[in-house]
Amino acid sequence: MSGASSEQMPEQADVVIVGGGIAGCSVAYHLTKLGITDVVLCERKQLTCGTTWHAAGLVTQLRATRQMTELAKYTGELFGRLEAETGQATGFMQRGSLRVANTEARFEELARGAWMGRNFGLPVDMVTPGEIKERWSPVNIDGIVGGFWFPNDGQVNPTDVTMAYVKGARTGGACILENTPVTKILVENGRVCGVVTDKGEIRADKVVICGGMWSRDLAAQIGVTLPLHAAEHFYIVTETIPGLPANLPVLFLGDECSYYKEDAGKLLLGCFEPVAKPWGHNGISPDFCFDSLPEDFEHFEPILEMATRRVPLLADVGIKLFFNGPESFTPDDRYLLGETAEV
Ligand SMILES: Cc1cc2nc3c(=O)[nH]c(=O)nc-3n(C[C@H](O)[C@H](O)[C@H](O)COP(=O)(O)OP(=O)(O)OC[C@H]3O[C@@H](n4cnc5c(N)ncnc54)[C@H](O)[C@@H]3O)c2cc1C
């Protein structure tokens, strides 16, 4: 069938996408842009119900390699026009970001990344501690060596971006199905040939696995190894902070494992703590849908202590939300892209 735009379940398609988080919906959108319109996306529950709904929504462009940085740079550019193109708000605000170093080694790492990015057109400037304070006035700059300013970084509402992708993909002819779990990927003679869902089979010679933290187990059924594991991931959101400057850029402090985002007069403080808490190694409940995990203040406390020294006004504000959600990580923090080796 071509251009499966009705939301009936088709029996065949050129491409089946498993998973309706931001990644799967982006793949559907981009395939239709490439003229591949016979696309069916199957989401087991509701769109965004896995990880996407609770992401902090930071949009950053500097990555560890040229290819990853170029991909992230493209994403930033796309977010600048996606709302106008689809008519669906994305919440994109291009306020820039500051990456700040407390050590010479971190500064060197940031400098190498920044100059690599500059080579292919990523706007970035070196900033002194004084300039960091000018752009992010609540920060205490004691011990800060310097940093880098990325004017094109920003923030989005991840659910809204996903819905913009969905709208664009549907306009392009894709069929997006919710409440349609893929229970099995079909393989014949070492090649994929479709999927089994709870409502029947869809034949397709291309299947894209975008199942987030569920992907590893689905792929393992057909002998495909996906090195992917979920870990608990934390952020807090403060009460409204009187006098907090509006439109602050995002602030990253790699040496303190933390990032700060201003949102509607509150601060979101998130972390990538050095010793993470793996989650879901005994399987993930099939009922998982917009779930969060129990808070763990003891685990977050060392980050909060450093944050209170770095942003002293945090000592005087209440915490409105302590969020803990699972996010899947690869061992080297790079994306898993491309054809699988085994099938
Ligand atoms: C606290 C927190 C903060 C974050 N902050 C940021 C941030 O600031 N910036 C950023 O870029 N990223 C951030 N992330 C990471 C970001 O949320 C994820 O990288 C992103 O949401 C992953 O999207 P995804 O589509 O791969 O996975 P998911 O959103 O988990 O989507 C996978 C989907 O596949 C579906 N699915 C799974 N198996 C099947 C099946 N067999 N059949 C059908 N459907 C299936 C699931 O139901 C789910 O909806 C954050 C994550 C967390 C937890």
mmCIF file of C-alpha atoms and ligand atoms in Angstrom:
data_model
loop_
_atom_site.group_PDB
_atom_site.id
_atom_site.type_symbol
_atom_site.label_atom_id
_atom_site.label_comp_id
_atom_site.label_asym_id
_atom_site.label_seq_id
_atom_site.Cartn_x
_atom_site.Cartn_y
_atom_site.Cartn_z
ATOM 1 C CA MET A 1 0.000 0.000 0.000
ATOM 2 C CA SER A 2 1.297 3.506 -0.504
ATOM 3 C CA GLY A 3 0.912 6.598 1.633
ATOM 4 C CA ALA A 4 -0.791 4.783 4.536
ATOM 5 C CA SER A 5 -2.465 7.897 5.873
ATOM 6 C CA SER A 6 -5.614 6.305 7.278
ATOM 7 C CA GLU A 7 -5.035 5.108 10.823
ATOM 8 C CA GLN A 8 -6.244 1.581 9.977
ATOM 9 C CA MET A 9 -3.646 -1.060 10.528
ATOM 10 C CA PRO A 10 -2.104 -1.861 7.131
ATOM 11 C CA GLU A 11 -0.936 -5.357 6.196
ATOM 12 C CA GLN A 12 2.238 -4.130 4.592
ATOM 13 C CA ALA A 13 4.472 -1.100 4.331
ATOM 14 C CA ASP A 14 7.858 -0.074 2.993
ATOM 15 C CA VAL A 15 9.091 0.734 6.498
ATOM 16 C CA VAL A 16 7.789 -0.135 9.957
ATOM 17 C CA ILE A 17 9.052 1.942 12.871
ATOM 18 C CA VAL A 18 8.823 0.426 16.351
ATOM 19 C CA GLY A 19 8.271 3.101 19.020
ATOM 20 C CA GLY A 20 6.563 6.475 19.199
ATOM 21 C CA GLY A 21 9.026 8.483 21.257
ATOM 22 C CA ILE A 22 10.869 11.476 19.845
ATOM 23 C CA ALA A 23 13.288 9.226 17.932
ATOM 24 C CA GLY A 24 10.662 7.085 16.176
ATOM 25 C CA CYS A 25 8.523 10.104 15.285
ATOM 26 C CA SER A 26 11.597 11.915 13.942
ATOM 27 C CA VAL A 27 12.415 8.908 11.747
ATOM 28 C CA ALA A 28 8.814 8.877 10.420
ATOM 29 C CA TYR A 29 8.984 12.624 9.695
ATOM 30 C CA HIS A 30 12.346 12.392 7.948
ATOM 31 C CA LEU A 31 11.425 9.358 5.849
ATOM 32 C CA THR A 32 8.366 11.143 4.480
ATOM 33 C CA LYS A 33 10.575 14.183 3.744
ATOM 34 C CA LEU A 34 12.779 11.862 1.685
ATOM 35 C CA GLY A 35 9.731 10.734 -0.292
ATOM 36 C CA ILE A 36 9.375 7.392 1.510
ATOM 37 C CA THR A 37 5.734 7.795 2.427
ATOM 38 C CA ASP A 38 4.598 4.200 2.943
ATOM 39 C CA VAL A 39 5.644 4.248 6.582
ATOM 40 C CA VAL A 40 3.862 2.753 9.594
ATOM 41 C CA LEU A 41 4.860 3.656 13.143
ATOM 42 C CA CYS A 42 3.660 1.335 15.932
ATOM 43 C CA GLU A 43 3.598 2.655 19.496
ATOM 44 C CA ARG A 44 2.788 0.119 22.242
ATOM 45 C CA LYS A 45 0.862 2.626 24.408
ATOM 46 C CA GLN A 46 0.756 6.392 23.848
ATOM 47 C CA LEU A 47 3.162 8.614 21.940
ATOM 48 C CA THR A 48 5.965 9.957 24.227
ATOM 49 C CA CYS A 49 4.966 7.667 27.149
ATOM 50 C CA GLY A 50 8.456 6.134 27.532
ATOM 51 C CA THR A 51 11.286 8.578 28.174
ATOM 52 C CA THR A 52 10.426 11.496 25.949
ATOM 53 C CA TRP A 53 7.656 13.041 28.061
ATOM 54 C CA HIS A 54 9.916 13.883 30.983
ATOM 55 C CA ALA A 55 13.119 14.977 29.215
ATOM 56 C CA ALA A 56 14.502 18.306 30.366
ATOM 57 C CA GLY A 57 14.408 19.481 26.758
ATOM 58 C CA LEU A 58 17.934 20.850 26.427
ATOM 59 C CA VAL A 59 19.043 21.283 22.833
ATOM 60 C CA THR A 60 22.828 21.299 22.585
ATOM 61 C CA GLN A 61 25.064 21.028 19.604
ATOM 62 C CA LEU A 62 28.565 20.171 20.802
ATOM 63 C CA ARG A 63 29.227 16.435 20.811
ATOM 64 C CA ALA A 64 32.304 14.239 21.050
ATOM 65 C CA THR A 65 32.808 13.738 17.313
ATOM 66 C CA ARG A 66 32.350 15.699 14.108
ATOM 67 C CA GLN A 67 29.496 13.475 12.867
ATOM 68 C CA MET A 68 27.544 13.677 16.118
ATOM 69 C CA THR A 69 28.090 17.445 16.318
ATOM 70 C CA GLU A 70 26.895 17.914 12.730
ATOM 71 C CA LEU A 71 23.778 15.858 13.452
ATOM 72 C CA ALA A 72 23.052 17.899 16.583
ATOM 73 C CA LYS A 73 23.694 21.128 14.662
ATOM 74 C CA TYR A 74 21.139 20.052 12.057
ATOM 75 C CA THR A 75 18.634 19.336 14.863
ATOM 76 C CA GLY A 76 19.071 22.860 16.234
ATOM 77 C CA GLU A 77 18.467 24.292 12.764
ATOM 78 C CA LEU A 78 15.395 22.091 12.253
ATOM 79 C CA PHE A 79 13.869 23.178 15.576
ATOM 80 C CA GLY A 80 14.170 26.750 14.365
ATOM 81 C CA ARG A 81 11.692 26.062 11.560
ATOM 82 C CA LEU A 82 9.661 22.983 12.601
ATOM 83 C CA GLU A 83 6.895 24.971 14.281
ATOM 84 C CA ALA A 84 6.374 27.252 11.276
ATOM 85 C CA GLU A 85 6.410 24.254 8.959
ATOM 86 C CA THR A 86 3.960 22.046 10.857
ATOM 87 C CA GLY A 87 1.835 24.592 12.737
ATOM 88 C CA GLN A 88 2.509 22.673 15.969
ATOM 89 C CA ALA A 89 4.277 24.600 18.755
ATOM 90 C CA THR A 90 7.609 23.122 19.835
ATOM 91 C CA GLY A 91 8.504 25.445 22.713
ATOM 92 C CA PHE A 92 11.862 26.092 21.046
ATOM 93 C CA MET A 93 13.716 28.971 22.696
ATOM 94 C CA GLN A 94 17.169 29.765 21.388
ATOM 95 C CA ARG A 95 18.725 31.270 24.487
ATOM 96 C CA GLY A 96 22.181 29.785 24.031
ATOM 97 C CA SER A 97 24.198 27.718 26.471
ATOM 98 C CA LEU A 98 27.336 28.144 28.549
ATOM 99 C CA ARG A 99 29.729 25.254 29.099
ATOM 100 C CA VAL A 100 31.940 26.048 32.025
ATOM 101 C CA ALA A 101 35.161 24.484 33.346
ATOM 102 C CA ASN A 102 36.502 24.420 36.921
ATOM 103 C CA THR A 103 39.725 22.690 35.881
ATOM 104 C CA GLU A 104 42.343 23.236 33.198
ATOM 105 C CA ALA A 105 41.730 19.706 31.912
ATOM 106 C CA ARG A 106 38.004 20.353 31.412
ATOM 107 C CA PHE A 107 38.782 23.670 29.762
ATOM 108 C CA GLU A 108 41.126 21.903 27.338
ATOM 109 C CA GLU A 109 38.432 19.326 26.547
ATOM 110 C CA LEU A 110 35.861 22.054 25.906
ATOM 111 C CA ALA A 111 38.324 24.069 23.819
ATOM 112 C CA ARG A 112 39.114 21.102 21.589
ATOM 113 C CA GLY A 113 35.407 20.435 21.032
ATOM 114 C CA ALA A 114 34.640 24.102 20.444
ATOM 115 C CA TRP A 115 37.371 24.573 17.841
ATOM 116 C CA MET A 116 36.384 21.309 16.124
ATOM 117 C CA GLY A 117 32.800 22.629 15.874
ATOM 118 C CA ARG A 118 33.962 26.000 14.616
ATOM 119 C CA ASN A 119 35.733 24.276 11.743
ATOM 120 C CA PHE A 120 32.398 23.405 10.203
ATOM 121 C CA GLY A 121 30.405 26.455 11.148
ATOM 122 C CA LEU A 122 29.177 25.864 14.720
ATOM 123 C CA PRO A 123 28.962 29.315 16.327
ATOM 124 C CA VAL A 124 30.959 29.297 19.581
ATOM 125 C CA ASP A 125 32.982 31.839 21.574
ATOM 126 C CA MET A 126 35.386 31.504 24.467
ATOM 127 C CA VAL A 127 34.210 33.356 27.615
ATOM 128 C CA THR A 128 36.050 34.499 30.751
ATOM 129 C CA PRO A 129 34.656 33.957 34.271
ATOM 130 C CA GLY A 130 33.542 37.614 34.261
ATOM 131 C CA GLU A 131 31.662 37.151 30.975
ATOM 132 C CA ILE A 132 30.046 33.983 32.363
ATOM 133 C CA LYS A 133 28.790 36.035 35.323
ATOM 134 C CA GLU A 134 27.434 38.689 32.954
ATOM 135 C CA ARG A 135 25.397 36.076 31.070
ATOM 136 C CA TRP A 136 24.378 34.025 34.141
ATOM 137 C CA SER A 137 24.294 36.406 37.102
ATOM 138 C CA PRO A 138 23.199 33.949 39.901
ATOM 139 C CA VAL A 139 26.392 31.902 39.467
ATOM 140 C CA ASN A 140 29.292 32.075 41.925
ATOM 141 C CA ILE A 141 32.418 32.112 39.739
ATOM 142 C CA ASP A 142 34.902 31.042 42.459
ATOM 143 C CA GLY A 143 37.201 28.421 40.972
ATOM 144 C CA ILE A 144 35.864 28.774 37.435
ATOM 145 C CA VAL A 145 38.646 28.713 34.850
ATOM 146 C CA GLY A 146 36.567 29.795 31.858
ATOM 147 C CA GLY A 147 34.045 28.471 29.423
ATOM 148 C CA PHE A 148 32.424 28.549 26.020
ATOM 149 C CA TRP A 149 29.283 30.232 24.745
ATOM 150 C CA PHE A 150 27.076 28.482 22.178
ATOM 151 C CA PRO A 151 24.521 31.061 20.992
ATOM 152 C CA ASN A 152 22.474 28.608 18.903
ATOM 153 C CA ASP A 153 21.724 26.146 21.722
ATOM 154 C CA GLY A 154 18.369 26.271 23.438
ATOM 155 C CA GLN A 155 15.497 24.353 24.882
ATOM 156 C CA VAL A 156 12.259 22.762 23.680
ATOM 157 C CA ASN A 157 9.205 21.015 24.985
ATOM 158 C CA PRO A 158 10.024 17.403 23.982
ATOM 159 C CA THR A 159 6.373 16.289 23.847
ATOM 160 C CA ASP A 160 5.471 19.207 21.587
ATOM 161 C CA VAL A 161 8.419 18.503 19.287
ATOM 162 C CA THR A 162 7.284 14.883 19.013
ATOM 163 C CA MET A 163 3.774 16.021 18.113
ATOM 164 C CA ALA A 164 5.226 18.359 15.480
ATOM 165 C CA TYR A 165 7.095 15.405 13.955
ATOM 166 C CA VAL A 166 3.877 13.371 14.031
ATOM 167 C CA LYS A 167 1.951 16.135 12.329
ATOM 168 C CA GLY A 168 4.617 16.508 9.657
ATOM 169 C CA ALA A 169 4.844 12.733 9.157
ATOM 170 C CA ARG A 170 1.077 12.315 8.876
ATOM 171 C CA THR A 171 0.935 15.185 6.385
ATOM 172 C CA GLY A 172 3.615 13.334 4.422
ATOM 173 C CA GLY A 173 1.524 10.152 4.375
ATOM 174 C CA ALA A 174 2.801 8.144 7.350
ATOM 175 C CA CYS A 175 0.452 6.042 9.455
ATOM 176 C CA ILE A 176 0.977 6.462 13.196
ATOM 177 C CA LEU A 177 -0.653 3.810 15.381
ATOM 178 C CA GLU A 178 -0.930 4.020 19.165
ATOM 179 C CA ASN A 179 -1.813 1.061 21.428
ATOM 180 C CA THR A 180 -0.113 -1.260 18.957
ATOM 181 C CA PRO A 181 2.749 -3.175 20.590
ATOM 182 C CA VAL A 182 5.168 -4.984 18.300
ATOM 183 C CA THR A 183 5.584 -8.366 19.925
ATOM 184 C CA LYS A 184 8.067 -9.812 17.457
ATOM 185 C CA ILE A 185 10.225 -8.871 14.492
ATOM 186 C CA LEU A 186 9.920 -11.340 11.621
ATOM 187 C CA VAL A 187 13.067 -12.641 9.919
ATOM 188 C CA GLU A 188 13.419 -14.896 6.879
ATOM 189 C CA ASN A 189 16.775 -16.035 5.520
ATOM 190 C CA GLY A 190 18.623 -13.562 7.703
ATOM 191 C CA ARG A 191 16.588 -10.577 6.430
ATOM 192 C CA VAL A 192 13.817 -8.759 8.207
ATOM 193 C CA CYS A 193 10.396 -9.196 6.589
ATOM 194 C CA GLY A 194 7.932 -7.569 8.965
ATOM 195 C CA VAL A 195 6.596 -7.386 12.481
ATOM 196 C CA VAL A 196 3.930 -9.066 14.557
ATOM 197 C CA THR A 197 1.670 -6.786 16.558
ATOM 198 C CA ASP A 198 -1.157 -7.599 18.924
ATOM 199 C CA LYS A 199 -3.512 -6.829 16.017
ATOM 200 C CA GLY A 200 -1.771 -8.910 13.369
ATOM 201 C CA GLU A 201 1.248 -8.816 11.072
ATOM 202 C CA ILE A 202 2.638 -5.988 8.991
ATOM 203 C CA ARG A 203 4.977 -7.132 6.223
ATOM 204 C CA ALA A 204 7.895 -4.809 5.512
ATOM 205 C CA ASP A 205 11.464 -5.292 4.372
ATOM 206 C CA LYS A 206 12.732 -2.488 6.563
ATOM 207 C CA VAL A 207 12.092 -2.233 10.305
ATOM 208 C CA VAL A 208 13.534 0.602 12.379
ATOM 209 C CA ILE A 209 13.876 -0.115 16.094
ATOM 210 C CA CYS A 210 13.199 3.082 18.067
ATOM 211 C CA GLY A 211 11.880 1.385 21.190
ATOM 212 C CA GLY A 212 14.107 3.253 23.654
ATOM 213 C CA MET A 213 14.904 1.174 26.714
ATOM 214 C CA TRP A 214 12.721 -1.685 25.435
ATOM 215 C CA SER A 215 14.819 -2.053 22.268
ATOM 216 C CA ARG A 216 17.492 -4.342 23.690
ATOM 217 C CA ASP A 217 15.037 -7.116 24.621
ATOM 218 C CA LEU A 218 13.053 -6.847 21.360
ATOM 219 C CA ALA A 219 16.233 -7.089 19.288
ATOM 220 C CA ALA A 220 17.601 -9.937 21.402
ATOM 221 C CA GLN A 221 14.628 -12.096 20.309
ATOM 222 C CA ILE A 222 16.110 -12.178 16.790
ATOM 223 C CA GLY A 223 19.731 -12.512 17.875
ATOM 224 C CA VAL A 224 20.584 -8.825 17.516
ATOM 225 C CA THR A 225 22.710 -7.340 20.280
ATOM 226 C CA LEU A 226 21.935 -3.745 21.202
ATOM 227 C CA PRO A 227 24.303 -2.462 23.891
ATOM 228 C CA LEU A 228 21.775 -0.339 25.719
ATOM 229 C CA HIS A 229 20.821 -0.140 29.384
ATOM 230 C CA ALA A 230 18.553 2.118 31.363
ATOM 231 C CA ALA A 231 19.767 4.122 34.339
ATOM 232 C CA GLU A 232 17.881 6.293 36.783
ATOM 233 C CA HIS A 233 18.190 9.930 35.775
ATOM 234 C CA PHE A 234 17.433 12.830 38.090
ATOM 235 C CA TYR A 235 16.509 16.456 38.114
ATOM 236 C CA ILE A 236 14.877 18.830 40.574
ATOM 237 C CA VAL A 237 12.730 21.874 39.859
ATOM 238 C CA THR A 238 12.680 24.683 42.420
ATOM 239 C CA GLU A 239 9.778 26.801 43.559
ATOM 240 C CA THR A 240 9.485 30.149 41.800
ATOM 241 C CA ILE A 241 12.576 32.229 42.606
ATOM 242 C CA PRO A 242 11.765 35.914 43.072
ATOM 243 C CA GLY A 243 14.103 38.068 41.009
ATOM 244 C CA LEU A 244 15.547 35.212 38.951
ATOM 245 C CA PRO A 245 16.521 36.759 35.603
ATOM 246 C CA ALA A 246 14.261 35.544 32.793
ATOM 247 C CA ASN A 247 15.673 34.015 29.609
ATOM 248 C CA LEU A 248 18.858 32.683 31.197
ATOM 249 C CA PRO A 249 20.838 30.416 28.895
ATOM 250 C CA VAL A 250 21.381 26.801 29.894
ATOM 251 C CA LEU A 251 24.454 26.412 32.114
ATOM 252 C CA PHE A 252 26.542 23.221 32.096
ATOM 253 C CA LEU A 253 29.200 22.494 34.719
ATOM 254 C CA GLY A 254 30.857 19.257 33.667
ATOM 255 C CA ASP A 255 33.187 19.202 36.679
ATOM 256 C CA GLU A 256 30.182 19.380 39.002
ATOM 257 C CA CYS A 257 28.126 16.908 36.889
ATOM 258 C CA SER A 258 25.273 19.400 36.686
ATOM 259 C CA TYR A 259 23.178 21.553 34.363
ATOM 260 C CA TYR A 260 20.774 24.415 35.054
ATOM 261 C CA LYS A 261 17.758 25.520 33.038
ATOM 262 C CA GLU A 262 15.550 28.499 33.815
ATOM 263 C CA ASP A 263 11.907 27.876 33.085
ATOM 264 C CA ALA A 264 9.051 30.217 33.985
ATOM 265 C CA GLY A 265 10.872 31.736 36.954
ATOM 266 C CA LYS A 266 12.056 28.385 38.359
ATOM 267 C CA LEU A 267 15.381 26.587 38.035
ATOM 268 C CA LEU A 268 15.715 23.013 36.862
ATOM 269 C CA LEU A 269 18.905 21.401 38.155
ATOM 270 C CA GLY A 270 19.788 18.118 36.475
ATOM 271 C CA CYS A 271 22.793 15.879 36.827
ATOM 272 C CA PHE A 272 24.922 13.204 35.241
ATOM 273 C CA GLU A 273 26.342 11.766 38.429
ATOM 274 C CA PRO A 274 29.650 9.817 38.278
ATOM 275 C CA VAL A 275 28.174 6.603 39.720
ATOM 276 C CA ALA A 276 24.808 6.041 38.086
ATOM 277 C CA LYS A 277 22.037 3.677 39.195
ATOM 278 C CA PRO A 278 21.243 1.023 36.560
ATOM 279 C CA TRP A 279 17.550 0.281 36.217
ATOM 280 C CA GLY A 280 15.369 -2.368 34.591
ATOM 281 C CA HIS A 281 17.976 -5.127 34.233
ATOM 282 C CA ASN A 282 15.350 -7.742 35.066
ATOM 283 C CA GLY A 283 12.972 -6.479 32.401
ATOM 284 C CA ILE A 284 10.661 -3.477 32.151
ATOM 285 C CA SER A 285 7.005 -3.777 32.969
ATOM 286 C CA PRO A 286 4.732 -4.011 29.907
ATOM 287 C CA ASP A 287 2.407 -1.615 31.746
ATOM 288 C CA PHE A 288 5.013 1.194 31.891
ATOM 289 C CA CYS A 289 3.326 4.349 30.579
ATOM 290 C CA PHE A 290 4.301 7.885 31.676
ATOM 291 C CA ASP A 291 5.829 6.296 34.812
ATOM 292 C CA SER A 292 8.433 7.904 37.041
ATOM 293 C CA LEU A 293 10.705 6.281 39.640
ATOM 294 C CA PRO A 294 10.919 6.864 43.390
ATOM 295 C CA GLU A 295 13.006 9.845 44.430
ATOM 296 C CA ASP A 296 16.418 9.169 46.003
ATOM 297 C CA PHE A 297 17.539 12.235 47.882
ATOM 298 C CA GLU A 298 20.643 10.565 49.305
ATOM 299 C CA HIS A 299 21.867 9.842 45.788
ATOM 300 C CA PHE A 300 21.195 13.407 44.577
ATOM 301 C CA GLU A 301 22.489 15.172 47.708
ATOM 302 C CA PRO A 302 26.222 15.454 46.737
ATOM 303 C CA ILE A 303 25.182 17.152 43.475
ATOM 304 C CA LEU A 304 22.817 19.483 45.327
ATOM 305 C CA GLU A 305 25.553 20.402 47.815
ATOM 306 C CA MET A 306 27.902 21.446 44.994
ATOM 307 C CA ALA A 307 25.034 23.254 43.290
ATOM 308 C CA THR A 308 24.220 25.246 46.416
ATOM 309 C CA ARG A 309 27.805 26.517 46.538
ATOM 310 C CA ARG A 310 27.748 27.291 42.821
ATOM 311 C CA VAL A 311 24.322 28.964 42.781
ATOM 312 C CA PRO A 312 23.906 30.240 46.348
ATOM 313 C CA LEU A 313 20.272 31.334 45.943
ATOM 314 C CA LEU A 314 19.383 27.614 45.857
ATOM 315 C CA ALA A 315 19.988 27.530 49.620
ATOM 316 C CA ASP A 316 16.898 29.674 50.173
ATOM 317 C CA VAL A 317 14.342 28.125 47.807
ATOM 318 C CA GLY A 318 12.117 25.116 48.155
ATOM 319 C CA ILE A 319 12.132 22.141 45.805
ATOM 320 C CA LYS A 320 8.824 21.840 43.968
ATOM 321 C CA LEU A 321 9.603 18.643 42.071
ATOM 322 C CA PHE A 322 12.131 15.878 42.572
ATOM 323 C CA PHE A 323 12.059 13.917 39.338
ATOM 324 C CA ASN A 324 13.582 10.505 38.682
ATOM 325 C CA GLY A 325 12.959 8.760 35.366
ATOM 326 C CA PRO A 326 14.704 5.993 33.454
ATOM 327 C CA GLU A 327 16.786 6.787 30.410
ATOM 328 C CA SER A 328 18.695 4.264 28.315
ATOM 329 C CA PHE A 329 22.391 4.741 27.703
ATOM 330 C CA THR A 330 24.947 3.147 25.404
ATOM 331 C CA PRO A 331 28.328 2.191 26.908
ATOM 332 C CA ASP A 332 30.159 5.004 25.065
ATOM 333 C CA ASP A 333 27.257 7.481 25.060
ATOM 334 C CA ARG A 334 27.061 7.465 21.238
ATOM 335 C CA TYR A 335 23.904 6.766 19.258
ATOM 336 C CA LEU A 336 23.082 3.337 17.843
ATOM 337 C CA LEU A 337 22.432 4.100 14.171
ATOM 338 C CA GLY A 338 22.444 2.041 11.009
ATOM 339 C CA GLU A 339 21.824 -1.538 9.954
ATOM 340 C CA THR A 340 22.230 -4.307 12.492
ATOM 341 C CA ALA A 341 25.111 -6.650 11.871
ATOM 342 C CA GLU A 342 23.232 -9.840 12.674
ATOM 343 C CA VAL A 343 20.050 -9.352 10.565
HETATM 344 C C1 LIG B 1 15.247 13.031 33.447
HETATM 345 C C2 LIG B 1 15.643 13.072 31.977
HETATM 346 C C3 LIG B 1 16.066 14.266 31.396
HETATM 347 C C4 LIG B 1 16.440 14.299 30.057
HETATM 348 N N1 LIG B 1 16.823 15.469 29.495
HETATM 349 C C5 LIG B 1 17.183 15.528 28.196
HETATM 350 C C6 LIG B 1 17.542 16.758 27.586
HETATM 351 O O1 LIG B 1 17.533 17.787 28.241
HETATM 352 N N2 LIG B 1 17.904 16.779 26.274
HETATM 353 C C7 LIG B 1 17.920 15.623 25.531
HETATM 354 O O2 LIG B 1 18.248 15.673 24.335
HETATM 355 N N3 LIG B 1 17.573 14.426 26.092
HETATM 356 C C8 LIG B 1 17.220 14.365 27.389
HETATM 357 N N4 LIG B 1 16.862 13.184 27.954
HETATM 358 C C9 LIG B 1 16.957 12.002 27.117
HETATM 359 C C10 LIG B 1 15.737 11.865 26.242
HETATM 360 O O3 LIG B 1 14.586 11.842 27.056
HETATM 361 C C11 LIG B 1 15.832 10.566 25.457
HETATM 362 O O4 LIG B 1 17.064 10.487 24.786
HETATM 363 C C12 LIG B 1 14.728 10.460 24.440
HETATM 364 O O5 LIG B 1 13.467 10.718 25.008
HETATM 365 C C13 LIG B 1 14.735 9.080 23.845
HETATM 366 O O6 LIG B 1 13.690 9.003 22.916
HETATM 367 P P1 LIG B 1 13.316 7.632 22.276
HETATM 368 O O7 LIG B 1 12.278 7.913 21.258
HETATM 369 O O8 LIG B 1 14.558 6.915 21.855
HETATM 370 O O9 LIG B 1 12.751 6.753 23.500
HETATM 371 P P2 LIG B 1 11.336 6.799 24.229
HETATM 372 O O10 LIG B 1 10.825 8.155 24.415
HETATM 373 O O11 LIG B 1 11.467 5.961 25.453
HETATM 374 O O12 LIG B 1 10.409 6.105 23.179
HETATM 375 C C14 LIG B 1 10.411 4.713 22.935
HETATM 376 C C15 LIG B 1 8.970 4.350 22.649
HETATM 377 O O13 LIG B 1 8.933 3.041 22.107
HETATM 378 C C16 LIG B 1 7.752 2.413 22.595
HETATM 379 N N5 LIG B 1 7.982 0.976 22.456
HETATM 380 C C17 LIG B 1 8.927 0.248 23.065
HETATM 381 N N6 LIG B 1 8.850 -1.040 22.686
HETATM 382 C C18 LIG B 1 7.824 -1.116 21.808
HETATM 383 C C19 LIG B 1 7.239 -2.186 21.078
HETATM 384 N N7 LIG B 1 7.712 -3.429 21.180
HETATM 385 N N8 LIG B 1 6.198 -1.911 20.269
HETATM 386 C C20 LIG B 1 5.721 -0.639 20.129
HETATM 387 N N9 LIG B 1 6.223 0.416 20.832
HETATM 388 C C21 LIG B 1 7.279 0.175 21.646
HETATM 389 C C22 LIG B 1 7.653 2.898 24.022
HETATM 390 O O14 LIG B 1 6.343 2.784 24.539
HETATM 391 C C23 LIG B 1 8.104 4.342 23.895
HETATM 392 O O15 LIG B 1 7.024 5.240 23.707
HETATM 393 C C24 LIG B 1 16.439 13.111 29.280
HETATM 394 C C25 LIG B 1 16.017 11.921 29.866
HETATM 395 C C26 LIG B 1 15.622 11.880 31.204
HETATM 396 C C27 LIG B 1 15.167 10.586 31.799
#
